[in-house]
CSV table of N, CA and C in Angstrom, one decimal:
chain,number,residue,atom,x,y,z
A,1,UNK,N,12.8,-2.0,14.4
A,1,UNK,CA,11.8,-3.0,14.6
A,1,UNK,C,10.4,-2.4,14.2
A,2,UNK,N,9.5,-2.9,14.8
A,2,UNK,CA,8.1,-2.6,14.6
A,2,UNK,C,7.7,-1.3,14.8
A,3,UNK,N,8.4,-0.5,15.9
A,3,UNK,CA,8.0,1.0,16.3
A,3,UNK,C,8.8,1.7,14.8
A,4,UNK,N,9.7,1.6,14.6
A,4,UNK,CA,10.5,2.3,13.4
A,4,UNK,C,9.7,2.2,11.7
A,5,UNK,N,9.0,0.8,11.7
A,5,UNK,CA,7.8,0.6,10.7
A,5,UNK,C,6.7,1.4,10.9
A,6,UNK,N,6.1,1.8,12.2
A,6,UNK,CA,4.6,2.6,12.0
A,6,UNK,C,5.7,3.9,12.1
A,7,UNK,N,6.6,4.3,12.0
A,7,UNK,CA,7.2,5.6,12.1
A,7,UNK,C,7.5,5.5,10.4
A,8,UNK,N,7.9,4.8,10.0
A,8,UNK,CA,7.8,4.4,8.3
A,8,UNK,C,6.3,5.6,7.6
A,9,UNK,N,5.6,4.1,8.0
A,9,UNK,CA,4.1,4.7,7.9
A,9,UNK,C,3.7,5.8,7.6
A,10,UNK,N,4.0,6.4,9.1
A,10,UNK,CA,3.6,7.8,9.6
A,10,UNK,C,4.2,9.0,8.9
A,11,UNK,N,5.7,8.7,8.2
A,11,UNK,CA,6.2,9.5,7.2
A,11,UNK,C,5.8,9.5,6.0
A,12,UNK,N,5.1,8.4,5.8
A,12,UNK,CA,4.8,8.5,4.1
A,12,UNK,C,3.4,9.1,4.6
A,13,UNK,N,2.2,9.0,5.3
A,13,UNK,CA,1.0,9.4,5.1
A,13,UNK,C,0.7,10.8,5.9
A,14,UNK,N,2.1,11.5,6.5
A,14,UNK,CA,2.0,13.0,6.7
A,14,UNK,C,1.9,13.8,5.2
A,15,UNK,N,2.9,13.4,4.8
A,15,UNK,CA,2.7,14.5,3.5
A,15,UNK,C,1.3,14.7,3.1
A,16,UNK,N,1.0,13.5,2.9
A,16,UNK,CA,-0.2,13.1,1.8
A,16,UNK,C,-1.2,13.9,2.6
A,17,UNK,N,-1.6,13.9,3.7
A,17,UNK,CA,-2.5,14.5,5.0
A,17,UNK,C,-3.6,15.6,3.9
A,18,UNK,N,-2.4,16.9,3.9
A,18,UNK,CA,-3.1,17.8,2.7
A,18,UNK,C,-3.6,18.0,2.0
A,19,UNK,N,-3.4,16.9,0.8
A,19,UNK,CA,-4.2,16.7,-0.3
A,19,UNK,C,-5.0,15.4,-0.5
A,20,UNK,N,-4.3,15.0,0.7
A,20,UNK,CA,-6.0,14.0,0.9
A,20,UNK,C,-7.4,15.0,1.6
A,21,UNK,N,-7.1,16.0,2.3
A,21,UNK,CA,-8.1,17.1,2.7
A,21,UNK,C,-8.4,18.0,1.9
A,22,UNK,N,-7.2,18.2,1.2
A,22,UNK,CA,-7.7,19.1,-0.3
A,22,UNK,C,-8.8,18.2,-1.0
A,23,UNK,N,-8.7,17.0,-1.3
A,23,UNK,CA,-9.8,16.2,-2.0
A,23,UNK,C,-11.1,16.1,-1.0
A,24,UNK,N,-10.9,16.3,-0.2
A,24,UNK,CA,-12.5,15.7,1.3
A,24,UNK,C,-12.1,14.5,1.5
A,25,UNK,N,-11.0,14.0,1.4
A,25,UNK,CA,-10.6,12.3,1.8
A,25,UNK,C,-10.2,12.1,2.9
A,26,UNK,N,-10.5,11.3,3.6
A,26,UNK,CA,-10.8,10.8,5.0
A,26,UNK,C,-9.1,10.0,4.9
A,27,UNK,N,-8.4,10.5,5.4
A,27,UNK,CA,-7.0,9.8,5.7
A,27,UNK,C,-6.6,8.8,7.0
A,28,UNK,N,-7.3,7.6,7.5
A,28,UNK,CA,-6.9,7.0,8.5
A,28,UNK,C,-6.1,5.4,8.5
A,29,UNK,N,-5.2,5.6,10.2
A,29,UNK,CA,-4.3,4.9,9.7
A,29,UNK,C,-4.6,4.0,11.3
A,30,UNK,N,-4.8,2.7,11.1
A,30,UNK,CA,-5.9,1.7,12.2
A,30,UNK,C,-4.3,0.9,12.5
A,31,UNK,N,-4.3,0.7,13.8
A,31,UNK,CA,-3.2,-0.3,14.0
A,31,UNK,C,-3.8,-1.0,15.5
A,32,UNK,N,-3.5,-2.6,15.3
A,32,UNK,CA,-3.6,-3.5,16.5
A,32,UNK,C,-2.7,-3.7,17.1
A,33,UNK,N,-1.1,-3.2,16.3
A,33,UNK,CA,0.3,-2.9,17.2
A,33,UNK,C,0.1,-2.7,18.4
A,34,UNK,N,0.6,-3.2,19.6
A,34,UNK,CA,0.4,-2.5,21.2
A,34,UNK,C,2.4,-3.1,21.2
A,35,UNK,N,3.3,-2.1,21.9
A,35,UNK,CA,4.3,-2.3,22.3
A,35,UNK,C,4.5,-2.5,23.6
A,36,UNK,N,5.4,-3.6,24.3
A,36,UNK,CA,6.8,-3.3,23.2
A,36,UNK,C,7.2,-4.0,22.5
A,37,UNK,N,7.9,-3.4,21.4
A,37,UNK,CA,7.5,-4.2,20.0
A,37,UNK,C,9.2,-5.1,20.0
A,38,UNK,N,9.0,-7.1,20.0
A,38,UNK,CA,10.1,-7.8,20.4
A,38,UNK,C,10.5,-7.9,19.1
A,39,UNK,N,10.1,-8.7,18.0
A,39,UNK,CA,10.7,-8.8,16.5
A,39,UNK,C,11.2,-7.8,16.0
A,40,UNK,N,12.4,-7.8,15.6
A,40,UNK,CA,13.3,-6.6,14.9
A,40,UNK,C,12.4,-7.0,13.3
A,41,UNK,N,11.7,-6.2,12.6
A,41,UNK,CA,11.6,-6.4,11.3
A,41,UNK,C,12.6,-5.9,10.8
A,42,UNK,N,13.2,-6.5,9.6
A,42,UNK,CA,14.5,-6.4,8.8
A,42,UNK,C,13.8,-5.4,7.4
A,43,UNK,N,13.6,-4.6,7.2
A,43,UNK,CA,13.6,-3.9,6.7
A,43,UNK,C,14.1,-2.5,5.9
A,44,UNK,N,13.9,-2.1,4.9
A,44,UNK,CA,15.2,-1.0,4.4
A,44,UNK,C,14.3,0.1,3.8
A,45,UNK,N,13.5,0.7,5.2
A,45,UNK,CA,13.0,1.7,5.5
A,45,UNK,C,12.7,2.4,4.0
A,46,UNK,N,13.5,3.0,3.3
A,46,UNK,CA,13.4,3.5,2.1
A,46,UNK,C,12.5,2.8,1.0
A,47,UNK,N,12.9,1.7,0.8
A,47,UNK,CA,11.8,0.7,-0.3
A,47,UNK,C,10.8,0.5,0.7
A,48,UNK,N,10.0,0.7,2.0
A,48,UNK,CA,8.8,0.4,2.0
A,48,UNK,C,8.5,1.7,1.9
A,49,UNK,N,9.0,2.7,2.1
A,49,UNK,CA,8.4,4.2,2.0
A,49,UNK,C,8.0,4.3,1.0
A,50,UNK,N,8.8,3.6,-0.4
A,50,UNK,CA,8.6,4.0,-1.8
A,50,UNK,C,7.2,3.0,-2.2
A,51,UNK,N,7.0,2.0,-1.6
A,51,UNK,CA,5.9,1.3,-1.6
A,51,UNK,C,5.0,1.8,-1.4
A,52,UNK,N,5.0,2.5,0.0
A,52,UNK,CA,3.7,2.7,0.6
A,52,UNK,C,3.4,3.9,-0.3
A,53,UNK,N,3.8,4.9,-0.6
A,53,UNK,CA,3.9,6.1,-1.4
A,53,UNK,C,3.0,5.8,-2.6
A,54,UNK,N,3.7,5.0,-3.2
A,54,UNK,CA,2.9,3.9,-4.0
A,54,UNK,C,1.2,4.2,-4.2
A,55,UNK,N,1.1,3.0,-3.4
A,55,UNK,CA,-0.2,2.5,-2.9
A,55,UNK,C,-1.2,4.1,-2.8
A,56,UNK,N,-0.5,4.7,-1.4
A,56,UNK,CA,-1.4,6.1,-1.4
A,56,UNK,C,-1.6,7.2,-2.3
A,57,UNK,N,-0.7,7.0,-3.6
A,57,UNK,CA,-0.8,7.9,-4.5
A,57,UNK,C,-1.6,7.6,-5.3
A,58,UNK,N,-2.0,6.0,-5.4
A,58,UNK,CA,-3.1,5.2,-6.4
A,58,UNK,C,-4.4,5.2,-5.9
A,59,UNK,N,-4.5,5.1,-4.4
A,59,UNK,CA,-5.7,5.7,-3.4
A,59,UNK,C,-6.3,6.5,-4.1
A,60,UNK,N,-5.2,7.7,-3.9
A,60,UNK,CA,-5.6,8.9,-3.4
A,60,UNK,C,-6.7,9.2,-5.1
A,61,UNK,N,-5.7,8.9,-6.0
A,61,UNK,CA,-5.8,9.0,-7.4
A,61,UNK,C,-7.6,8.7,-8.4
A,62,UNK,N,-8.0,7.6,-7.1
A,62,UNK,CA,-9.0,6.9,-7.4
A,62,UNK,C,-10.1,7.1,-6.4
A,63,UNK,N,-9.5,7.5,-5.4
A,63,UNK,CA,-11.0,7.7,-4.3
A,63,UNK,C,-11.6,9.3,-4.5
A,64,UNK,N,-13.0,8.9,-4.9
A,64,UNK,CA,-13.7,9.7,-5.1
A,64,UNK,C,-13.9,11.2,-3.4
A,65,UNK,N,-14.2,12.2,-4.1
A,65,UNK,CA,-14.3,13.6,-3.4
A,65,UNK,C,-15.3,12.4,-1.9
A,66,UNK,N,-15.0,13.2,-0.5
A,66,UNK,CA,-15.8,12.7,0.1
A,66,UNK,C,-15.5,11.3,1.0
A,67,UNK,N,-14.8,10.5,0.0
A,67,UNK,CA,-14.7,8.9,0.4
A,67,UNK,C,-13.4,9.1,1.4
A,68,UNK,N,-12.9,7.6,1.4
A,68,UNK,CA,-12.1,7.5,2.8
A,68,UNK,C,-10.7,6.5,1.7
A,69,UNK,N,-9.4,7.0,3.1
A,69,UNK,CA,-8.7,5.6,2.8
A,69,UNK,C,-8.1,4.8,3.8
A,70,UNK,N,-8.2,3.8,4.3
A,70,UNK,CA,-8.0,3.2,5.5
A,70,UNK,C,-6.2,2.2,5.0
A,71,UNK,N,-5.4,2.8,6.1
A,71,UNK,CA,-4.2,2.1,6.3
A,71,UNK,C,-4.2,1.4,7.4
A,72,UNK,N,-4.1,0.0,7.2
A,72,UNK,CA,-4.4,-0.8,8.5
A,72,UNK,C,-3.4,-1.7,8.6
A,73,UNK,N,-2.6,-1.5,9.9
A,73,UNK,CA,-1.5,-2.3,10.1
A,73,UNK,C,-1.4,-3.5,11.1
A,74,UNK,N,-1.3,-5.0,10.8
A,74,UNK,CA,-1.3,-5.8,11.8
A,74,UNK,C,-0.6,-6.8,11.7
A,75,UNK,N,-0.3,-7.3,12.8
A,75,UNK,CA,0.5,-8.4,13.1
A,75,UNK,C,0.0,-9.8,13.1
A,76,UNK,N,0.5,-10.7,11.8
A,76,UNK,CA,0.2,-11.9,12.3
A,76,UNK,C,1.4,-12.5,12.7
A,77,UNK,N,1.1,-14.1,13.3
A,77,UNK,CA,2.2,-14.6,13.6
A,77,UNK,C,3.5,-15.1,12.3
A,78,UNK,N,4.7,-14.2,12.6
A,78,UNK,CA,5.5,-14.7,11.5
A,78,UNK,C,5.3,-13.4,10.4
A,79,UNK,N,4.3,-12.7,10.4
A,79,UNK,CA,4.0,-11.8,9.4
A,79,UNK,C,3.6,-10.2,9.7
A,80,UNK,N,3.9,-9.4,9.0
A,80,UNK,CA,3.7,-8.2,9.3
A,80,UNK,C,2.4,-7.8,8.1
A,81,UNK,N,1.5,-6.9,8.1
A,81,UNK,CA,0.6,-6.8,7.3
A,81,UNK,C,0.1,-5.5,6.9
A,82,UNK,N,0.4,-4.5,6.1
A,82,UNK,CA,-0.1,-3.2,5.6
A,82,UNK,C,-0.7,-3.4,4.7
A,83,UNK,N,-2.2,-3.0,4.8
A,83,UNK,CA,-3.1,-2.9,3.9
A,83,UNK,C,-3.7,-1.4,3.6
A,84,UNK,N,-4.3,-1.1,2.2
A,84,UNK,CA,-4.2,0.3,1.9
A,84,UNK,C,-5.7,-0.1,0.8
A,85,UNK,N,-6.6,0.6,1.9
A,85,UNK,CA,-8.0,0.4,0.7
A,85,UNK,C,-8.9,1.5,0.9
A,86,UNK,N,-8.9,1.5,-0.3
A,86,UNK,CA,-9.9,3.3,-0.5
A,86,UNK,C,-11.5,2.4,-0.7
A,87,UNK,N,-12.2,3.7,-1.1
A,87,UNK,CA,-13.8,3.4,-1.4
A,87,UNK,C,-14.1,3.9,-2.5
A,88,UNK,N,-12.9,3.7,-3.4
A,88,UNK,CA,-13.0,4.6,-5.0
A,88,UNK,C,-14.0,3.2,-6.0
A,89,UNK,N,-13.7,3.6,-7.1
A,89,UNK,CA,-14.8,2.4,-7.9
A,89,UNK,C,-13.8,0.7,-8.0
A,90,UNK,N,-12.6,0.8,-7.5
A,90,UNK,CA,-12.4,-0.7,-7.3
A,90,UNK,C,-11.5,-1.2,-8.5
A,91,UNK,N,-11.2,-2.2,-8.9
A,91,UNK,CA,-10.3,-2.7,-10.0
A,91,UNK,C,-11.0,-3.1,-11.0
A,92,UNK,N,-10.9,-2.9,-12.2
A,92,UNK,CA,-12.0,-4.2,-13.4
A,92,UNK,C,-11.4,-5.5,-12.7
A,93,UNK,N,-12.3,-5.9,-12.9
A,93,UNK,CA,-12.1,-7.6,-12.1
A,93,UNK,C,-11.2,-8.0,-13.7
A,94,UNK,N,-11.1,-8.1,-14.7
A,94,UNK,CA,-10.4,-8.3,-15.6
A,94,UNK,C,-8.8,-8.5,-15.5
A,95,UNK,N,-8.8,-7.0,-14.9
A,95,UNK,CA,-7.3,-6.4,-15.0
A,95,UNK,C,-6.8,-6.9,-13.6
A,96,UNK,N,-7.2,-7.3,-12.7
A,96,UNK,CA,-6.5,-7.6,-11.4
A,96,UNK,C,-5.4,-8.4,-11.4
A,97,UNK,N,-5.9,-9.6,-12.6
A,97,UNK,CA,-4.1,-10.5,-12.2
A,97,UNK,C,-3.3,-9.9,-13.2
A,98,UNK,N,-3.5,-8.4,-13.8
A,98,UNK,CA,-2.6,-7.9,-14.3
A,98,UNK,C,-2.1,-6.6,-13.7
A,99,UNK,N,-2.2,-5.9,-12.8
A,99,UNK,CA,-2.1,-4.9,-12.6
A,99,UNK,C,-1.0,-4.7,-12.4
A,100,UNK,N,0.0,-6.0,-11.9
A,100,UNK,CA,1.6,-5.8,-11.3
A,100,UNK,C,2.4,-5.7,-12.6
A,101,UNK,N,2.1,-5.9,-13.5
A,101,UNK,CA,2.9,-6.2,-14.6
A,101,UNK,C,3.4,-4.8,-15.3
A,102,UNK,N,4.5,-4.6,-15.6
A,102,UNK,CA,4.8,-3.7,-16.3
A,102,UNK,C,4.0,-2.6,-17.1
A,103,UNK,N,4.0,-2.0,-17.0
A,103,UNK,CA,3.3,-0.4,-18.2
A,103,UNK,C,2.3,-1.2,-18.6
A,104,UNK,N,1.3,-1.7,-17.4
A,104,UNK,CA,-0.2,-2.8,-17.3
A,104,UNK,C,-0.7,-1.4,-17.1
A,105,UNK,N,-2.1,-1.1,-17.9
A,105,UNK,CA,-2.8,0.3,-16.9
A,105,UNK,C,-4.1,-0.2,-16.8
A,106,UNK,N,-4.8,-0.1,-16.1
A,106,UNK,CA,-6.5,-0.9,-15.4
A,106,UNK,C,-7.3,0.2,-16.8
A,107,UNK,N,-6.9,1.3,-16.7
A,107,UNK,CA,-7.9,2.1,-16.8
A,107,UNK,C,-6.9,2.8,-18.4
A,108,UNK,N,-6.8,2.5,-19.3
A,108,UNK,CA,-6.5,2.9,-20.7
A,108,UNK,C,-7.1,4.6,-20.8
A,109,UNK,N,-7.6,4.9,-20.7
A,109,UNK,CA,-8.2,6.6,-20.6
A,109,UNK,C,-7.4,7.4,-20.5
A,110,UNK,N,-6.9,6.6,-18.9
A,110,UNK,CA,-6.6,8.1,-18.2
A,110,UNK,C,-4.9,8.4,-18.0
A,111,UNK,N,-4.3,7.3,-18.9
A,111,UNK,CA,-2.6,7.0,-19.1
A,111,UNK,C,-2.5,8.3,-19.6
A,112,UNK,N,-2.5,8.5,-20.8
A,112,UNK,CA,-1.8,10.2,-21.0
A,112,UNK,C,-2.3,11.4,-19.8
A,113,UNK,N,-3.1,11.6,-19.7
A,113,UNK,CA,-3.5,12.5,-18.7
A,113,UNK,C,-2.7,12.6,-17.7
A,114,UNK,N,-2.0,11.7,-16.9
A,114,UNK,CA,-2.0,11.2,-15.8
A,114,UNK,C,-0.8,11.3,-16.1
A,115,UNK,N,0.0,11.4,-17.2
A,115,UNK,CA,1.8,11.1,-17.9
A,115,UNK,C,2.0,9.7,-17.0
A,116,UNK,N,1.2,8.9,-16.1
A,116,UNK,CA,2.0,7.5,-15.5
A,116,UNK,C,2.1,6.5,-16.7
A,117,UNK,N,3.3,5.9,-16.1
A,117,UNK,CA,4.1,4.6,-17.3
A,117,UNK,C,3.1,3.3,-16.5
A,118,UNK,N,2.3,3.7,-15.5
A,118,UNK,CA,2.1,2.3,-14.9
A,118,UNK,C,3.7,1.4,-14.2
A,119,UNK,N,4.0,1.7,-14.5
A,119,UNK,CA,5.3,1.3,-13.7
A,119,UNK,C,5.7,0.8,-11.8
A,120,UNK,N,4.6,1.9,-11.7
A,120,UNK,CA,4.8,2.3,-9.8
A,120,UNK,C,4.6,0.6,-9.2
A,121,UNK,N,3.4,0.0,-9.6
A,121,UNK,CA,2.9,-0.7,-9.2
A,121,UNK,C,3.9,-2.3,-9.2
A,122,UNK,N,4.6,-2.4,-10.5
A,122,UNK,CA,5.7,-3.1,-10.7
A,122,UNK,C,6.5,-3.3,-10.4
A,123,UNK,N,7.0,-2.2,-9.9
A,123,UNK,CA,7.9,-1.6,-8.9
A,123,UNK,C,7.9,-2.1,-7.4
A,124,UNK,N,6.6,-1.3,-6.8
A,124,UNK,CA,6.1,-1.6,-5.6
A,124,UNK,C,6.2,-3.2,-5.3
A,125,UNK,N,5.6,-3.7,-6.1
A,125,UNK,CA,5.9,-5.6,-6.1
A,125,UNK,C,7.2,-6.4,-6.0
A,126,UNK,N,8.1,-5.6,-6.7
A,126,UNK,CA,9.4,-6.2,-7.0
A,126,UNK,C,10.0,-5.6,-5.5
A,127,UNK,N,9.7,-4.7,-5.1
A,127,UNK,CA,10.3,-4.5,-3.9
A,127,UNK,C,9.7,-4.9,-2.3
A,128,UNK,N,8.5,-5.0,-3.1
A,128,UNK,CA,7.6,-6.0,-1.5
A,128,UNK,C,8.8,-7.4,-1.9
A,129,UNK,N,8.7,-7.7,-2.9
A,129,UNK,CA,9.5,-9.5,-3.1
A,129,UNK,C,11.0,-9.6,-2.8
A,130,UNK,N,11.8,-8.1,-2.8
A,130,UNK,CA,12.9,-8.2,-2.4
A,130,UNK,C,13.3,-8.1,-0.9
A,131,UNK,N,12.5,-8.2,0.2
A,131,UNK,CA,12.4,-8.1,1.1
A,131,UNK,C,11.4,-9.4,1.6
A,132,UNK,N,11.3,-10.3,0.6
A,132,UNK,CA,11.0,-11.9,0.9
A,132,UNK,C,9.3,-12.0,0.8
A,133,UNK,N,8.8,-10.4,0.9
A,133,UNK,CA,7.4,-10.1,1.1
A,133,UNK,C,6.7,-10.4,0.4
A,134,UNK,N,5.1,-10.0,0.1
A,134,UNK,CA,4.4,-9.9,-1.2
A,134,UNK,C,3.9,-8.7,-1.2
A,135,UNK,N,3.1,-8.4,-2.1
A,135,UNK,CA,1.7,-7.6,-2.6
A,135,UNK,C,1.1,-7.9,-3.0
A,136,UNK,N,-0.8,-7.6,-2.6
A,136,UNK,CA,-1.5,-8.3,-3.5
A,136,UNK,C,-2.2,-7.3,-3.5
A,137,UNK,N,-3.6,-7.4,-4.6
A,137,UNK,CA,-4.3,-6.5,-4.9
A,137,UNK,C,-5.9,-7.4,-5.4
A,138,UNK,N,-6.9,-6.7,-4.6
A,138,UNK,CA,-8.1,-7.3,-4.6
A,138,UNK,C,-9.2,-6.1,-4.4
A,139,UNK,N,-10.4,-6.6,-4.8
A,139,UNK,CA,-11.4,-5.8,-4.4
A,139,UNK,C,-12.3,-5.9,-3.5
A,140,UNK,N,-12.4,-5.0,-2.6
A,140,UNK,CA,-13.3,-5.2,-1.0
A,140,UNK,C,-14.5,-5.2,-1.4
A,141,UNK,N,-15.1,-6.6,-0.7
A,141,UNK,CA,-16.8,-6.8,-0.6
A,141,UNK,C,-17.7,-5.4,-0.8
A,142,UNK,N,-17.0,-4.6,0.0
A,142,UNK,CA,-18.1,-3.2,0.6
A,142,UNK,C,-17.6,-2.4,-0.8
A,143,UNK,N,-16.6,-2.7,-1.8
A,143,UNK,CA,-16.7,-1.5,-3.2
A,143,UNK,C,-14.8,-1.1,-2.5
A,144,UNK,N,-14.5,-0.5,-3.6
A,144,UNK,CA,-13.0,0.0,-3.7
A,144,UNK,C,-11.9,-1.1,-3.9
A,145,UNK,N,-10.8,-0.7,-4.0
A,145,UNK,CA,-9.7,-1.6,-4.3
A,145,UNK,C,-9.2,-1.5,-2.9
A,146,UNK,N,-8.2,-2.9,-2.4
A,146,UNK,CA,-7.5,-3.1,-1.7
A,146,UNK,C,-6.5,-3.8,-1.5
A,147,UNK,N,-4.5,-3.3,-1.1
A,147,UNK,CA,-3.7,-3.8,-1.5
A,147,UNK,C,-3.0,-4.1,-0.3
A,148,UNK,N,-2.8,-5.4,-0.4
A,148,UNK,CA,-2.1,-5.6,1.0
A,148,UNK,C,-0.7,-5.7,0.9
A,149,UNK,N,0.2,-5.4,1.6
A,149,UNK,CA,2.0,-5.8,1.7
A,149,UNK,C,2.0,-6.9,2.5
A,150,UNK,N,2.6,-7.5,2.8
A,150,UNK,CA,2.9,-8.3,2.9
A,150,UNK,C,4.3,-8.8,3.5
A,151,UNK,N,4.9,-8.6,4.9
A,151,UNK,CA,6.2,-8.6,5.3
A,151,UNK,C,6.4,-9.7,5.8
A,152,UNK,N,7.7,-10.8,6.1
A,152,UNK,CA,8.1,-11.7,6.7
A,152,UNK,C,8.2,-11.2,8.0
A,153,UNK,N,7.9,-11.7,9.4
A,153,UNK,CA,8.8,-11.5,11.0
A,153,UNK,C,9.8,-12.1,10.9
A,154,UNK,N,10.9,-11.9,11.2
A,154,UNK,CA,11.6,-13.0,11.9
A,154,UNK,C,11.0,-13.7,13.4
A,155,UNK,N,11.7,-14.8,13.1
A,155,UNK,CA,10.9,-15.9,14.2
A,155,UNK,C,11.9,-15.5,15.7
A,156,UNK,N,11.4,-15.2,16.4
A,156,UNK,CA,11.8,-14.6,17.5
A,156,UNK,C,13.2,-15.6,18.3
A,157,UNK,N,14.0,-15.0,18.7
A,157,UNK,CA,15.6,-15.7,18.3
A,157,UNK,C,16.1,-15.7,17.5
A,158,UNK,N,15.5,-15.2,16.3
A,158,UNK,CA,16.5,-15.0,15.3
A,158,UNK,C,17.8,-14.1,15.1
C-alpha cells in the first residue's frame, strides 16, 4: 500500500543523496502521508522506481550548483500524487507538449554530450499510463520545471 510507495520513494532518492551533495543540491522529500495507510495502491514497485529514477536523474541533470529538488508526495481523494521539481532554468515553453515523445530533446546541445536517446522520459509516461496513471510536465510560477505522476487509488472496498 501506501507505506511500501514512500519506501519506493525512499529507495530511489537514497542513492541519488551523494551526488545530489556532490553537486550542493538540496535533496528533499515533503509528504502529507500520516498512517495508517487503508488503500492498498496496486502498484509494481519496479516501474515506479524506474520512473521516479527518471525524473531525479533529469532534476538532478538540470538543477543548477546550489539549487534544490523538492519530492512531494500527496494524497488526493481517489489519487496518489508524486511531484518532482527542481529550480534549474525550467522547460522551453515550446518544447513542453513535446517532451514525452520519443528521442524529443528540449535542449538539442547537450544530446551528444550527455549520450541520452531522450528516451527516459517516454518511457517514464508509458509506464505512469500502464498503471492507469499519468505524467505531466510543467513549469513552476517561482522558475524550474515540474513533473507530476500521477497514480489511481483504489476506491476503498475495492
Amino acid at each position: 500500500g501506501l507505506a511500501q510507495f514512500l519506501a519506493v520513494v525512499e529507495r530511489v532518492v537514497e542513492p541519488v543523496r551523494p551526488q545530489a551533495s556532490a553537486h550542493q543540491v538540496t535533496l528533499t522529500v515533503e509528504t502529507s502521508l500520516q498512517g495508517p495507510f487503508s488503500p492498498q495502491l496496486l502498484i509494481d514497485a519496479m516501474r515506479i522506481e524506474q520512473i521516479l529514477n527518471n525524473l531525479l536523474s533529469n532534476a538532478l541533470r538540470y538543477t543548477p550548483s546550489g539549487g534544490q529538488i523538492l519530492i512531494r508526495i500527496e494524497k488526493k481523494p481517489g489519487w496518489m500524487q508524486v511531484q518532482v521539481q527542481d529550480n534549474g532554468p525550467g522547460l522551453p515553453e515550446a518544447s513542453l507538449p513535446h517532451i514525452f515523445e520519443r528521442f524529443y530533446r528540449a535542449d538539442r546541445s547537450r544530446s551528444r554530450a550527455e549520450g541520452g536517446t531522450g528516451l527516459g522520459l517516454a518511457i517514464a509516461r508509458q509506464l505512469a499510463q500502464a498503471h492507469a496513471g499519468e505524467l505531466s510536465a510543467a513549469n513552476h510560477p517561482a522558475g524550474g520545471a515540474i513533473f507530476t505522476l500521477t497514480l489511481p487509488l483504489p476506491a476503498p472496498g475495492d
